[in-house]
Every structure is written in structure tokens, then in C-alpha cells.
Coordinates of C-alpha atoms and ligand atoms in Angstrom, one line a residue:
M1 CA 150.6 -52.0 24.5
T2 CA 154.1 -50.7 23.7
T3 CA 155.8 -51.4 20.4
T4 CA 158.4 -53.7 21.9
S5 CA 155.9 -55.9 23.6
S6 CA 153.6 -56.1 20.6
R7 CA 156.6 -57.0 18.5
Q8 CA 157.5 -59.7 21.0
T9 CA 154.0 -61.1 20.8
E10 CA 154.2 -61.2 17.0
K11 CA 157.5 -62.9 17.0
G12 CA 156.5 -65.4 19.5
S13 CA 152.9 -65.9 18.2
L14 CA 153.4 -69.1 16.4
A15 CA 155.4 -70.7 19.2
V16 CA 152.8 -69.6 21.8
L17 CA 149.9 -71.0 19.7
R18 CA 151.7 -74.3 19.4
R19 CA 151.6 -74.6 23.1
L20 CA 147.8 -74.6 22.9
L21 CA 148.1 -77.9 21.0
P22 CA 147.4 -80.1 24.1
F23 CA 144.0 -78.5 24.2
L24 CA 143.3 -79.1 20.5
L25 CA 144.7 -82.7 20.2
P26 CA 141.8 -84.5 21.9
Y27 CA 139.6 -83.3 19.1
K28 CA 141.5 -84.6 16.1
R29 CA 138.4 -86.3 14.6
Q30 CA 136.4 -83.0 14.7
F31 CA 139.3 -81.1 13.2
L32 CA 139.5 -83.6 10.4
L33 CA 135.7 -83.3 9.7
A34 CA 136.0 -79.6 9.8
G35 CA 138.9 -79.7 7.3
I36 CA 137.0 -81.9 4.9
A37 CA 134.0 -79.5 5.0
L38 CA 136.3 -76.6 4.5
V39 CA 138.1 -78.1 1.5
M40 CA 134.7 -79.0 -0.1
A41 CA 133.3 -75.5 0.5
A42 CA 136.4 -73.8 -1.0
G43 CA 136.3 -76.2 -4.0
A44 CA 132.6 -75.3 -4.6
T45 CA 133.4 -71.6 -4.4
L46 CA 136.2 -72.0 -6.9
A47 CA 133.9 -74.0 -9.2
I48 CA 131.3 -71.3 -9.4
P49 CA 133.1 -68.9 -11.8
Y50 CA 134.0 -71.8 -14.1
A51 CA 130.3 -72.9 -14.1
F52 CA 129.5 -69.3 -14.9
K53 CA 131.8 -69.2 -17.8
Q54 CA 130.4 -72.4 -19.3
M55 CA 126.9 -71.0 -18.9
I56 CA 127.7 -67.8 -20.7
D57 CA 129.8 -69.2 -23.5
L58 CA 128.0 -72.4 -24.2
G59 CA 124.5 -71.4 -23.0
F60 CA 124.1 -67.8 -24.2
G61 CA 126.9 -67.6 -26.7
G62 CA 126.6 -70.9 -28.5
A63 CA 124.0 -70.8 -31.3
G64 CA 121.9 -73.7 -32.6
T65 CA 119.6 -76.3 -31.2
S66 CA 121.9 -77.6 -28.5
S67 CA 121.9 -74.2 -26.7
R68 CA 118.6 -74.9 -24.8
D69 CA 119.9 -78.3 -23.6
H70 CA 123.1 -76.7 -22.6
I71 CA 121.6 -73.9 -20.7
D72 CA 119.4 -76.3 -18.7
L73 CA 122.4 -78.5 -18.0
Y74 CA 124.6 -75.7 -16.8
F75 CA 121.9 -74.1 -14.6
I76 CA 121.4 -77.5 -13.0
A77 CA 125.2 -77.8 -12.5
L78 CA 125.4 -74.3 -11.1
F79 CA 122.6 -75.1 -8.7
G80 CA 124.4 -78.4 -7.8
V81 CA 127.5 -76.4 -6.9
A82 CA 125.5 -74.1 -4.8
C83 CA 124.0 -77.0 -2.9
V84 CA 127.5 -78.4 -2.2
L85 CA 128.6 -75.0 -1.1
A86 CA 125.6 -74.5 1.2
L87 CA 126.0 -77.9 2.9
A88 CA 129.8 -77.8 3.2
T89 CA 129.7 -74.2 4.5
A90 CA 127.1 -75.0 7.1
A91 CA 129.0 -78.2 8.1
R92 CA 132.3 -76.2 8.4
F93 CA 130.6 -73.5 10.5
Y94 CA 129.1 -76.2 12.8
M95 CA 132.3 -78.1 13.3
V96 CA 134.5 -75.2 13.7
S97 CA 132.2 -73.3 16.1
W98 CA 131.8 -76.5 18.1
L99 CA 135.6 -76.8 18.4
G100 CA 135.9 -73.1 19.4
E101 CA 133.4 -73.5 22.2
R102 CA 134.7 -76.9 23.3
V103 CA 138.3 -75.8 23.5
T104 CA 137.4 -72.6 25.3
A105 CA 135.3 -74.5 27.9
D106 CA 138.2 -76.9 28.5
L107 CA 140.7 -74.0 28.8
R108 CA 138.4 -72.1 31.2
S109 CA 138.0 -75.1 33.4
A110 CA 141.7 -75.9 33.3
V111 CA 142.7 -72.4 34.3
Y112 CA 140.2 -72.3 37.1
R113 CA 141.2 -75.7 38.3
H114 CA 144.8 -74.6 38.3
V115 CA 144.1 -71.2 40.0
V116 CA 142.2 -72.7 42.9
M117 CA 145.2 -74.9 43.7
Q118 CA 147.4 -71.9 44.2
S119 CA 148.7 -71.0 47.6
P120 CA 147.9 -67.6 49.2
Q121 CA 151.2 -66.3 48.0
F122 CA 149.7 -66.3 44.4
F123 CA 146.7 -64.3 45.5
E124 CA 148.8 -61.8 47.3
T125 CA 150.4 -60.8 44.0
T126 CA 147.6 -61.5 41.5
Q127 CA 144.3 -59.6 41.7
T128 CA 141.1 -61.5 41.4
G129 CA 139.9 -59.1 38.8
E130 CA 142.8 -60.0 36.6
V131 CA 142.2 -63.8 36.9
L132 CA 138.6 -63.2 36.1
S133 CA 139.4 -61.2 33.0
R134 CA 141.8 -63.9 31.8
L135 CA 139.1 -66.5 32.4
T136 CA 136.6 -64.4 30.3
T137 CA 138.3 -62.0 27.9
D138 CA 141.4 -64.0 27.1
T139 CA 139.5 -67.3 26.7
T140 CA 137.0 -65.6 24.4
L141 CA 139.9 -64.4 22.2
I142 CA 141.1 -68.0 21.9
Q143 CA 137.5 -69.1 21.2
S144 CA 137.4 -66.7 18.2
L145 CA 140.8 -68.0 17.1
V146 CA 139.8 -71.7 17.2
G147 CA 136.2 -71.1 16.3
T148 CA 136.7 -68.7 13.3
S149 CA 140.2 -67.5 12.6
I150 CA 141.9 -70.8 11.9
S151 CA 139.2 -71.9 9.5
M152 CA 139.0 -68.4 7.9
A153 CA 142.8 -68.6 7.4
L154 CA 142.7 -72.0 5.8
R155 CA 139.6 -71.3 3.7
N156 CA 141.1 -68.0 2.4
A157 CA 144.5 -69.5 1.8
L158 CA 142.8 -72.2 -0.3
L159 CA 140.7 -69.6 -2.1
F160 CA 143.8 -67.4 -2.7
A161 CA 145.9 -70.2 -4.1
G162 CA 143.1 -71.7 -6.1
G163 CA 141.8 -68.4 -7.4
L164 CA 145.2 -67.2 -8.4
T165 CA 145.9 -70.4 -10.3
M166 CA 142.6 -70.1 -12.1
L167 CA 143.3 -66.5 -12.9
F168 CA 146.5 -67.5 -14.7
V169 CA 144.7 -70.4 -16.4
T170 CA 142.1 -67.9 -17.7
S171 CA 144.4 -65.2 -18.9
I172 CA 148.1 -64.8 -18.2
K173 CA 148.1 -61.2 -19.5
L174 CA 145.2 -59.9 -17.5
S175 CA 146.3 -61.8 -14.5
S176 CA 149.7 -60.1 -14.5
I177 CA 147.9 -56.7 -14.7
I178 CA 145.4 -57.5 -12.0
L179 CA 148.2 -58.9 -9.7
V180 CA 149.9 -55.5 -9.8
L181 CA 146.5 -53.7 -9.3
L182 CA 145.7 -55.9 -6.4
A183 CA 149.0 -55.1 -4.8
V184 CA 148.3 -51.4 -5.3
V185 CA 144.7 -51.5 -4.1
V186 CA 144.6 -54.1 -1.4
L187 CA 147.8 -53.2 0.4
P188 CA 146.7 -49.7 1.4
I189 CA 143.3 -51.0 2.4
V190 CA 144.9 -53.7 4.6
F191 CA 147.2 -51.2 6.1
F192 CA 144.4 -48.8 6.8
G193 CA 142.1 -51.5 8.0
R194 CA 144.7 -52.4 10.7
R195 CA 144.7 -48.9 11.9
V196 CA 140.9 -48.9 12.2
R197 CA 141.0 -52.1 14.1
R198 CA 143.6 -50.7 16.5
L199 CA 141.4 -47.7 17.1
S200 CA 138.4 -49.9 17.7
R201 CA 140.4 -51.8 20.3
D202 CA 141.3 -48.5 21.9
S203 CA 137.7 -47.5 22.0
Q204 CA 136.8 -50.8 23.7
D205 CA 139.5 -50.2 26.3
R206 CA 138.1 -46.8 27.0
V207 CA 134.6 -48.2 27.6
A208 CA 136.2 -50.8 29.9
D209 CA 137.9 -48.1 31.8
A210 CA 134.7 -46.2 32.3
S211 CA 132.8 -49.3 33.5
A212 CA 135.6 -50.4 35.8
M213 CA 135.4 -46.9 37.4
A214 CA 131.6 -47.1 37.6
G215 CA 131.9 -50.6 39.2
E216 CA 134.2 -49.4 41.9
I217 CA 132.1 -46.4 42.7
L218 CA 128.8 -48.2 42.7
N219 CA 130.2 -50.7 45.2
A220 CA 131.2 -47.8 47.5
M221 CA 128.0 -45.8 47.3
P222 CA 127.6 -45.3 51.1
T223 CA 131.1 -43.8 51.3
V224 CA 130.5 -41.7 48.2
Q225 CA 127.3 -40.3 49.6
A226 CA 128.7 -39.8 53.1
F227 CA 131.4 -37.6 51.7
T228 CA 128.9 -36.0 49.3
H229 CA 131.0 -36.9 46.3
E230 CA 128.1 -37.7 44.0
A231 CA 128.6 -34.7 41.7
E232 CA 132.3 -35.3 41.6
E233 CA 131.9 -39.0 40.8
S234 CA 129.4 -38.2 38.1
R235 CA 131.8 -35.6 36.6
R236 CA 134.6 -38.2 36.6
F237 CA 132.5 -40.8 35.0
G238 CA 131.2 -38.2 32.5
A239 CA 134.8 -37.3 31.5
S240 CA 135.6 -41.0 31.1
V241 CA 132.6 -41.5 28.9
E242 CA 133.5 -38.5 26.8
Q243 CA 137.0 -39.9 26.3
A244 CA 135.4 -43.1 25.1
F245 CA 133.2 -41.1 22.7
R246 CA 136.2 -39.2 21.3
T247 CA 138.1 -42.5 20.7
A248 CA 135.1 -44.0 19.1
M249 CA 134.7 -40.9 16.8
Q250 CA 138.4 -41.3 15.7
R251 CA 137.6 -44.9 14.7
I252 CA 134.4 -43.9 12.9
R253 CA 136.2 -41.2 10.9
A254 CA 138.9 -43.6 9.9
R255 CA 136.4 -46.2 9.0
S256 CA 134.4 -43.7 6.8
L257 CA 137.6 -42.8 5.0
L258 CA 138.4 -46.5 4.6
T259 CA 135.0 -47.1 3.1
V260 CA 135.4 -44.4 0.5
V261 CA 138.9 -45.4 -0.4
A262 CA 138.2 -49.1 -0.5
I263 CA 135.1 -48.9 -2.7
L264 CA 136.7 -46.4 -5.1
L265 CA 140.0 -48.3 -5.5
V266 CA 138.4 -51.7 -5.8
F267 CA 135.7 -50.6 -8.2
G268 CA 138.3 -48.5 -10.1
A269 CA 140.5 -51.6 -10.5
I270 CA 137.6 -53.8 -11.6
V271 CA 136.3 -51.2 -14.0
F272 CA 139.8 -50.8 -15.5
V273 CA 140.3 -54.5 -15.9
L274 CA 136.8 -55.0 -17.3
W275 CA 137.6 -52.3 -19.8
L276 CA 140.7 -54.1 -20.8
G277 CA 138.8 -57.3 -21.0
A278 CA 136.0 -55.8 -23.0
H279 CA 138.5 -54.7 -25.6
A280 CA 140.0 -58.2 -25.6
V281 CA 136.5 -59.7 -26.1
I282 CA 135.8 -57.2 -29.0
R283 CA 139.1 -58.1 -30.5
G284 CA 138.1 -61.8 -30.2
S285 CA 141.1 -62.8 -28.1
M286 CA 138.8 -63.6 -25.2
T287 CA 135.2 -64.9 -24.8
G288 CA 132.6 -63.1 -22.7
G289 CA 132.4 -66.1 -20.4
E290 CA 136.2 -66.0 -19.8
L291 CA 136.0 -62.4 -18.9
G292 CA 133.1 -63.1 -16.5
Q293 CA 135.1 -66.0 -15.0
F294 CA 138.2 -63.8 -14.7
I295 CA 136.4 -61.1 -12.8
L296 CA 134.9 -63.5 -10.4
Y297 CA 138.2 -65.2 -9.7
A298 CA 139.8 -61.8 -9.2
A299 CA 137.1 -60.9 -6.7
I300 CA 137.7 -64.2 -4.8
V301 CA 141.5 -63.6 -4.7
A302 CA 141.0 -60.0 -3.5
G303 CA 138.5 -61.1 -0.8
A304 CA 140.9 -63.8 0.3
I305 CA 143.8 -61.3 0.7
G306 CA 141.6 -59.0 2.8
A307 CA 140.4 -61.8 5.0
L308 CA 143.8 -63.2 5.5
S309 CA 145.2 -59.9 6.7
E310 CA 142.3 -59.6 9.2
V311 CA 142.9 -63.1 10.4
L312 CA 146.5 -62.3 11.0
G313 CA 145.6 -59.4 13.3
E314 CA 143.2 -61.6 15.2
A315 CA 145.8 -64.4 15.5
Q316 CA 148.2 -61.9 17.0
R317 CA 145.7 -60.8 19.6
A318 CA 144.8 -64.4 20.4
A319 CA 148.5 -65.2 20.7
G320 CA 148.8 -62.5 23.3
A321 CA 145.8 -63.9 25.1
A322 CA 147.2 -67.4 24.9
E323 CA 150.4 -66.2 26.3
R324 CA 148.8 -64.7 29.3
L325 CA 146.6 -67.8 29.9
L326 CA 149.5 -70.3 29.5
E327 CA 151.6 -68.1 31.9
L328 CA 148.8 -68.5 34.4
L329 CA 148.7 -72.2 33.8
S330 CA 152.4 -72.6 34.2
V331 CA 152.5 -71.0 37.7
E332 CA 153.6 -73.7 40.1
S333 CA 152.2 -73.4 43.6
P334 CA 155.1 -73.4 46.0
I335 CA 153.0 -75.5 48.3
Q336 CA 152.7 -79.0 46.9
S337 CA 151.5 -82.3 48.3
A338 CA 154.3 -84.7 49.1
A339 CA 155.1 -86.9 46.1
N340 CA 154.9 -90.0 48.2
P341 CA 152.6 -88.9 51.1
R342 CA 152.9 -90.6 54.4
P343 CA 149.6 -91.5 56.1
L344 CA 148.7 -90.1 59.5
P345 CA 149.1 -92.6 62.4
P346 CA 145.7 -93.7 63.8
R347 CA 144.0 -90.8 65.4
A348 CA 144.1 -90.6 69.2
A349 CA 140.6 -90.5 70.8
N350 CA 141.0 -87.0 72.2
G351 CA 142.6 -85.2 69.2
A352 CA 145.9 -84.7 67.5
A353 CA 149.4 -83.9 68.8
V354 CA 151.0 -80.8 67.3
S355 CA 154.6 -79.9 67.5
L356 CA 156.6 -76.9 66.2
K357 CA 160.3 -77.3 66.1
N358 CA 162.3 -74.1 65.9
V359 CA 160.1 -72.6 63.2
T360 CA 161.3 -69.4 61.5
F361 CA 159.1 -67.9 58.8
H362 CA 158.9 -64.7 56.9
Y363 CA 156.3 -63.9 54.3
P364 CA 157.6 -64.1 50.7
S365 CA 156.7 -60.4 50.3
R366 CA 158.7 -59.4 53.3
P367 CA 161.9 -61.3 53.3
Q368 CA 163.6 -59.1 55.8
Y369 CA 161.1 -59.5 58.5
A370 CA 160.6 -62.7 60.4
S371 CA 157.0 -63.1 61.4
L372 CA 157.9 -66.1 63.4
S373 CA 161.4 -66.8 64.7
G374 CA 162.7 -69.9 66.3
L375 CA 159.3 -70.9 67.6
S376 CA 159.1 -74.2 69.4
L377 CA 155.9 -75.6 70.9
D378 CA 154.5 -79.0 71.9
I379 CA 150.8 -79.5 72.2
Q380 CA 149.4 -82.8 73.6
P381 CA 146.3 -84.5 72.2
G382 CA 143.2 -83.0 73.7
E383 CA 144.9 -79.9 75.0
T384 CA 143.4 -76.5 74.7
V385 CA 146.0 -73.8 74.1
A386 CA 145.1 -70.1 74.1
I387 CA 147.4 -67.8 72.1
V388 CA 147.5 -64.2 73.3
G389 CA 149.6 -61.3 72.1
P390 CA 149.5 -57.8 70.7
S391 CA 148.5 -57.3 67.1
G392 CA 151.2 -58.3 64.7
A393 CA 152.7 -60.8 67.1
G394 CA 152.4 -63.7 64.6
K395 CA 149.3 -65.5 65.9
T396 CA 147.5 -65.6 62.6
T397 CA 150.7 -66.5 60.9
L398 CA 151.0 -69.6 63.1
F399 CA 147.6 -70.8 61.9
Q400 CA 148.5 -70.2 58.3
L401 CA 151.6 -72.4 58.7
L402 CA 149.7 -75.1 60.4
L403 CA 147.3 -75.2 57.4
R404 CA 150.3 -75.1 55.2
F405 CA 149.3 -72.0 53.3
Y406 CA 153.0 -71.3 53.6
D407 CA 156.0 -73.4 54.5
P408 CA 158.5 -72.1 57.1
Q409 CA 162.0 -71.3 55.9
Q410 CA 163.5 -73.1 58.9
G411 CA 162.3 -75.7 61.3
A412 CA 159.4 -78.1 61.0
I413 CA 155.8 -78.6 62.0
L414 CA 154.6 -82.1 63.0
L415 CA 151.1 -83.4 63.2
D416 CA 150.9 -86.6 65.2
G417 CA 154.6 -86.9 64.8
V418 CA 154.6 -86.6 60.9
D419 CA 156.2 -83.5 59.3
I420 CA 153.3 -81.9 57.5
R421 CA 155.3 -81.5 54.4
Q422 CA 155.3 -85.3 54.1
L423 CA 151.6 -85.4 54.1
D424 CA 149.1 -85.1 51.3
L425 CA 147.7 -81.6 51.5
G426 CA 144.1 -82.9 51.6
T427 CA 145.0 -85.3 54.5
L428 CA 146.5 -82.4 56.4
R429 CA 143.7 -79.9 55.9
N430 CA 141.0 -82.5 56.5
A431 CA 142.5 -83.1 59.9
I432 CA 142.1 -79.4 60.8
G433 CA 138.9 -77.4 61.5
V434 CA 139.0 -73.7 61.2
V435 CA 136.6 -71.2 62.8
P436 CA 137.8 -67.8 61.5
Q437 CA 137.1 -64.4 63.0
E438 CA 135.1 -63.5 60.0
T439 CA 132.9 -66.3 58.7
V440 CA 132.4 -66.5 55.0
I441 CA 128.7 -67.2 54.2
F442 CA 128.1 -68.3 50.6
S443 CA 125.1 -67.4 48.5
A444 CA 123.4 -70.7 49.3
N445 CA 120.8 -72.0 51.7
A446 CA 121.6 -72.6 55.4
I447 CA 121.9 -76.4 55.0
D448 CA 124.4 -76.1 52.2
N449 CA 126.3 -73.4 54.0
I450 CA 126.9 -75.7 56.9
R451 CA 127.5 -78.7 54.6
Y452 CA 130.6 -76.8 53.4
G453 CA 132.3 -78.4 56.4
R454 CA 131.9 -81.9 54.8
A455 CA 130.3 -82.2 51.4
D456 CA 129.0 -85.8 51.9
A457 CA 127.2 -85.1 55.2
S458 CA 123.5 -86.0 55.3
D459 CA 120.8 -83.5 56.2
E460 CA 120.5 -85.2 59.6
E461 CA 124.2 -84.8 60.3
V462 CA 124.0 -81.2 59.3
I463 CA 121.1 -80.5 61.6
A464 CA 122.9 -82.4 64.5
A465 CA 125.9 -80.2 64.0
A466 CA 123.8 -77.1 63.9
K467 CA 122.2 -78.2 67.2
M468 CA 125.5 -78.7 68.9
A469 CA 126.6 -75.3 67.6
A470 CA 123.5 -73.6 69.0
A471 CA 122.5 -72.6 65.4
H472 CA 119.5 -74.9 65.1
E473 CA 117.0 -72.5 66.7
F474 CA 117.7 -69.4 64.8
I475 CA 117.9 -71.3 61.5
E476 CA 114.5 -72.9 62.3
R477 CA 113.1 -69.4 62.8
L478 CA 114.3 -68.2 59.4
P479 CA 111.5 -67.7 56.8
E480 CA 112.2 -71.1 55.1
G481 CA 114.2 -72.8 57.9
Y482 CA 117.2 -74.7 56.7
R483 CA 116.2 -73.9 53.1
S484 CA 116.5 -70.2 53.6
F485 CA 119.0 -68.5 51.4
L486 CA 121.9 -66.9 53.2
G487 CA 124.7 -64.6 52.0
E488 CA 124.8 -61.8 49.6
R489 CA 121.2 -62.0 48.3
G490 CA 119.6 -63.7 51.2
V491 CA 119.1 -63.4 54.9
R492 CA 121.6 -61.2 56.6
L493 CA 122.9 -62.9 59.7
S494 CA 124.2 -61.3 62.8
G495 CA 127.9 -61.6 63.9
G496 CA 127.0 -64.3 66.5
Q497 CA 124.9 -66.2 64.1
R498 CA 127.6 -66.3 61.5
Q499 CA 130.1 -67.6 64.1
R500 CA 127.7 -70.4 65.0
I501 CA 127.4 -71.4 61.4
A502 CA 131.2 -71.5 61.2
I503 CA 131.3 -73.6 64.4
A504 CA 128.6 -76.0 63.0
R505 CA 130.8 -76.4 59.9
A506 CA 133.8 -77.3 62.0
L507 CA 131.7 -79.7 64.0
L508 CA 130.4 -81.4 60.9
K509 CA 134.0 -81.9 59.7
N510 CA 134.9 -83.4 63.1
P511 CA 138.6 -82.8 62.8
P512 CA 141.2 -83.9 65.5
L513 CA 142.7 -80.3 65.5
L514 CA 140.6 -77.2 65.8
L515 CA 142.0 -73.7 65.0
L516 CA 139.8 -71.0 66.5
D517 CA 140.2 -67.3 65.9
E518 CA 137.9 -65.7 68.3
A519 CA 136.0 -62.7 67.0
T520 CA 137.2 -59.4 68.5
S521 CA 133.9 -57.7 67.9
A522 CA 131.7 -57.6 71.0
L523 CA 128.6 -59.7 71.0
D524 CA 125.5 -59.0 73.1
A525 CA 125.3 -61.1 76.2
E526 CA 122.9 -63.6 74.8
S527 CA 124.9 -64.2 71.6
E528 CA 128.1 -64.4 73.7
R529 CA 126.6 -67.1 75.9
L530 CA 125.4 -69.1 72.9
V531 CA 128.7 -68.8 71.0
Q532 CA 130.6 -69.7 74.2
G533 CA 128.5 -72.8 74.6
A534 CA 128.9 -73.8 70.9
L535 CA 132.7 -73.3 71.2
E536 CA 132.9 -75.6 74.3
A537 CA 131.0 -78.2 72.3
A538 CA 133.4 -77.8 69.4
M539 CA 136.5 -78.2 71.6
M540 CA 135.3 -81.4 73.2
G541 CA 137.4 -84.4 72.3
R542 CA 139.9 -82.5 70.1
T543 CA 143.1 -80.5 70.3
T544 CA 142.3 -76.8 70.1
L545 CA 144.4 -73.8 69.4
V546 CA 142.6 -70.6 70.0
I547 CA 143.6 -67.0 69.4
A548 CA 141.9 -65.7 72.4
H549 CA 140.0 -62.5 73.0
R550 CA 137.7 -63.5 75.8
L551 CA 138.3 -63.9 79.4
A552 CA 136.2 -67.1 79.6
T553 CA 138.4 -68.6 76.9
V554 CA 141.8 -67.9 78.6
Q555 CA 140.4 -68.9 81.9
S556 CA 139.4 -72.4 80.7
A557 CA 142.5 -73.0 78.5
D558 CA 144.9 -75.7 79.7
R559 CA 147.8 -73.4 78.8
I560 CA 148.3 -69.8 77.6
I561 CA 151.0 -68.9 75.2
V562 CA 151.9 -65.2 75.0
M563 CA 153.5 -64.1 71.7
E564 CA 155.3 -61.0 70.8
H565 CA 157.3 -60.2 67.6
G566 CA 157.1 -63.8 66.4
H567 CA 158.5 -65.2 69.7
I568 CA 156.8 -67.0 72.6
V569 CA 157.6 -64.7 75.5
E570 CA 155.5 -66.3 78.3
T571 CA 153.7 -69.6 79.0
G572 CA 151.4 -70.5 81.8
T573 CA 147.9 -70.5 83.1
H574 CA 145.8 -67.4 83.5
A575 CA 146.3 -67.1 87.2
S576 CA 150.1 -67.8 87.1
L577 CA 150.6 -65.3 84.2
V578 CA 148.6 -62.6 85.9
A579 CA 150.6 -63.2 89.1
R580 CA 153.8 -62.8 87.1
G581 CA 152.9 -59.3 86.1
G582 CA 154.5 -59.5 82.7
L583 CA 153.3 -58.8 79.1
Y584 CA 150.2 -61.0 79.7
A585 CA 149.2 -59.2 82.8
S586 CA 149.3 -55.8 81.0
L587 CA 147.6 -57.2 77.9
A588 CA 144.9 -58.9 79.9
A589 CA 144.2 -55.6 81.7
L590 CA 143.6 -53.9 78.3
Q591 CA 142.2 -56.6 76.2
F592 CA 139.8 -58.5 78.3
S593 CA 136.8 -57.3 80.3
P594 CA 137.3 -54.7 83.0
G595 CA 137.0 -57.2 85.8
M596 CA 140.0 -59.0 84.4
A597 CA 142.8 -57.6 86.6
T598 CA 141.2 -59.0 89.7
G599 CA 139.9 -62.2 88.4
Ligands
ADP601 P1 148.6 -61.3 64.6 O1 147.7 -62.3 64.1 O2 149.3 -61.7 65.9 O3 148.0 -60.0 64.7 P2 150.0 -61.8 62.1 O4 150.4 -63.2 62.2 O5 148.8 -61.4 61.3 O6 149.8 -61.2 63.6 O7 151.2 -60.9 61.6 C1 152.6 -61.2 62.0 C2 153.4 -60.3 61.2 O8 153.5 -60.7 59.8 C3 153.0 -58.8 61.2 O9 154.2 -58.0 61.2 C4 152.3 -58.6 59.9 O10 152.5 -57.3 59.4 C5 153.1 -59.6 59.0 N1 152.2 -60.2 58.0 C6 151.0 -60.8 58.2 N2 150.5 -61.2 57.0 C7 151.3 -60.9 56.0 C8 151.4 -61.0 54.6 N3 150.4 -61.7 54.0 N4 152.5 -60.6 54.0 C9 153.5 -59.9 54.6 N5 153.5 -59.7 55.9 C10 152.5 -60.2 56.7

């Protein structure tokens, strides 16, 4: 962190923390309870030196018959104070920790809920790792703020004020001396302590660097080994670990020095004041009990100052964390549901009508380059339209706009005659099924993976969809059938099997509009046949847009659209376009199977 930014954080810290209030306000009652426990504990702490003094002066010092009664009484009182202290401290710890955990849990959920609502534009500029670290590290900092720092600050502020008052009540002269001594002793310790904490943060950062590096490399082991970079990577990691060690040693050296200085100074000051006090006792201007009481209050005040300075440092760190989290929470997705969404007209039996009117779009990160320009297209309900074009023509972009991951800068997209910007996002996306090129398989069993298409589908519906998608047989043959675990730590599926899972998902959703991005990777003949059959089942009774890579697909499409540089350059059927001998004919010769040119 640079000096300027840390100064900014310091300056803005209070304001930022105030913006966390909405997360704290629901728990007013708990805060009140914690506050009561806190005040009681501080009161008990402050009562102890006084009880001590009474014990010494009246119990030990006082002569005569009453001394035994007194001593019993004061020991009972002292124990009573200890009981209050114990209960109140435990109650404070319980309430305050509860608050810390509760607020952190709320904050984590709120940030996650907010992040998953963001449009793809957000994820283009924000790395997942960063979001994760905000969800974990930053929220943990706030947890320590709410769960400890605030109560530490209040407790020590009370102890400081109370202790200081009692010091002056006990002895104005000694108090004035000790105030000066405290300033001389505590300030350098506080200053030095800050340095140690900064160093310890540095050393944590270095360890984080090393483990980030290790994480990246371990995820890429096959590449590392194929290039025989093992020794090099070990050396790099070793260097990074050494760096962490050196930073840690800096902290340890500073800390050792701090220990020597702190103990010497604090004890020096105590011994000095004790010496002054002892003389006062000898002179008779002070009782032994008063001296004892004085020393204890001085210790309380000194401890409070130290703790307060520590809390201040933590509060600043938490303020930085809060700032980052609130920043994340205040990001507004550019894609929002319409405020007063219009309903879709009743669904036609054979699918949805789609219409693009003069759509021009550039990605936010590339304002100069129109990925789609002036695109117009009308698709009838039930029609199957194949989209063909060289890589970069804008085919995928068209799908992204239909799903409203982005809004076009010009023109409009209509679903069943309604501008999709006037629909609720959920309504729009529920009306669209997507079969992507690369199917995401979640770490869950087969039945839940297909159920991702429609969360409330029954097992029977899932199995029916799997059957239509030609996925039933291979799933049945898995070790535990539909209960087999798929994904990262489960069964690895072949490309064709993954596609059929994706098709089953889309079938389960049963949308009026299907967006299909055919896989480019070649499948073996058997898989190809199964996938083709599944796709035909999926297209039945709905409007389909397909980014086509297969001859069979373009041949069976009602219409083929050829795109290039964000424009539609040709439209027709396979036969008419081949006959025309334009872009499609040359693409088809390259892209589809060798028999293509003739058939
Ligand atoms: P296709 O699917 O036909 O291969 P795309 O729709 O993916 O083409 O891409 C169309 C154009 O938009 C290309 O020039 C591509 O580089 C650009 N593009 C695609 N995605 C993004 C993005 N997220 N940000 C910026 N430019 C993009």
C-alpha cells in the first residue's frame, strides 16, 4: 500500500465504517446486551484495585479485634467482584463474537448475492480470485472488527477514563508524574508496535505470494513436466519462500527488540513510581493500600492505551476491507430487469418468434469495433435457423445479446413481439434454452446435473428428458446410475456424453427458443449419431438458432444465415447457397465434411 492510499483510508475510515451500519442495525438488541455486559465488566475491573486497597488498609493495616471480621468481609467482596467480572466478561465475549460471526455471514451472503447478479461485463474486468479473496479475507477483517475491535475499543476507553479518574482520586501528585511517564513509555512502544504489525502483514503477504505461485504451478503440472520445468519451478518457489523467511525474520527481530524495550521501560516506570510511593508511605502521606491501588490503576490505564492503539490499527485495516466490499456491493449491473416488466404473450404451440431490428453492438471493452452492425433478422415460430460464418463473425455475440448478457447500443431485439429490455430478466432467460459448445458439468450426481435445467423437476421428468436426449443408457451404465457423481471429483464424461447432458438439461427446461452452439470437436460416429438424434428431439416444437458446424445440421435447417464481420452476408438454403458459390460455398468446402462440395 502506498502512503497516499493508506492516508486516504485513514481519513475515510470512519465514514466507510458508518456505511456498514445497515448490516449492524438489525441486531440492535444484541448490541445493547453486549454493551451492558461490557460496562459491567469494565466496572468490575475498576473496582478491583479499590477492593484491594480496602483489604490492605483495613484488613492488614487496621489493628484490633475488628481486623479479622474486616478481612473476611473484604475477601468475600473481592471474590464477589471477581464473579461479576467473570460472568460479564464471558457474556460480553459471547455476544460480541456472535455479532461478529452474524454480521460477517450476512455480509458474505450479500456480496455473493450481488456478485452473481452481475452481467458478464463485470467478470471481464474482475478476476474470480479477487472476488473470492474479498469474500473470505475482507469479510474476516470485518468480523474481527465487529467481533473484537469495537468491544475492545469501548472496554479500553472505559478503562482508560475510569482508571485515570481513579488515579487522580488516589493521588494527584503521583498521577501527574505517572501521566508524564506513561507518555514517555507508552508512546514509543505504541509506535514500535505499529512497525512490528506492519512487518507481520508484509510477512503474511509474502507467504500469500508464495502460495499463489504454488497454486498456479500445481494446476499446470502436465505443462510444467512436459517442458521439464520442475527444477526451475522449485527454484522459483524456493526463492519466494526465502523471501517470506527474510521478511518474517525482520518482524521477529523487531519484535524481540520491542519486548526488551517494553519490559524495561514499563518496569522501570513502575519501579520508579513505586519508589516515590514507598517514600510517601514512609513519610505517612499515603497508606500502603493507596499505593497498591495506585499501581493497579496505573497498570489498567497503561494497558488500555496499548490496547487502544492496537485497535486503531485494526480498525484502519478493517476500514480498507469494508471499503473494498462496499465498492463491490455498489457495482450496478448495466443489465437490469425492466422496472415494470411486460409479460410475454401466450406461447405459440411451435415456439417463439424472434426479431432483430437493426442491431449494432460493440463490447464495452472494445468500443471501436462493432461486433454486430446493423443486423436485422426475423425468425418465425418453429423455424430452425443455422448460423454459419468464419471465426469472429459475431455468431456467439448474437447469442449473448439474445440472452441479454449485453444490451445492443442501437436497435432492438424482440421476443414474441416484446422488446427484451421490457421483460423481466428471469422471464426472458426462462424462455431460452442453451446448449453450449462446452458443457459445464457440476460436482454433483447425474440427476442433479440434469436438474440444473429446471430445479423443480421430478426424478421421473429428469429421466424422461435424459431418455429423449439419448443420455439415459450411458447414465444407467455408470457405477451408481443416476446417483453417480459427475464433474471434477467424479466420473469423467466423454465429449458426446457431456453434450447429451446439456441437451437433456435444455429439454427439461422446455423453452420456446433454443440456442445451440454445436461442438466443433469431432465425435466418433456412434456419438455423432446419438447427439444428432438428441438434437433433433430437442429442436422439435420450438424455434431453434444453431451455430452450425455439421453438414447434417445445415442440410436440415429451414434457413441458413451466413455472417461475416458482424453482418449477414448471405441467406438461403444449403443447396441455394452452394449453388451461389459465395462465402458459404467456400466455407462449406472447408468447414464441413469432405463430401460437402458435391452434396
Ligand atoms: P464467432 O462466434 O462468430 O466466432 P464472436 O461473436 O465470438 O464470433 O466474436 C465477434 C467479435 O467480437 C470478434 O471480433 C471478437 O474478437 C469480439 N469479441 C468477442 N467476445 C468479446 C469480448 N468479451 N470482449 C471484446 N470483444 C469480444
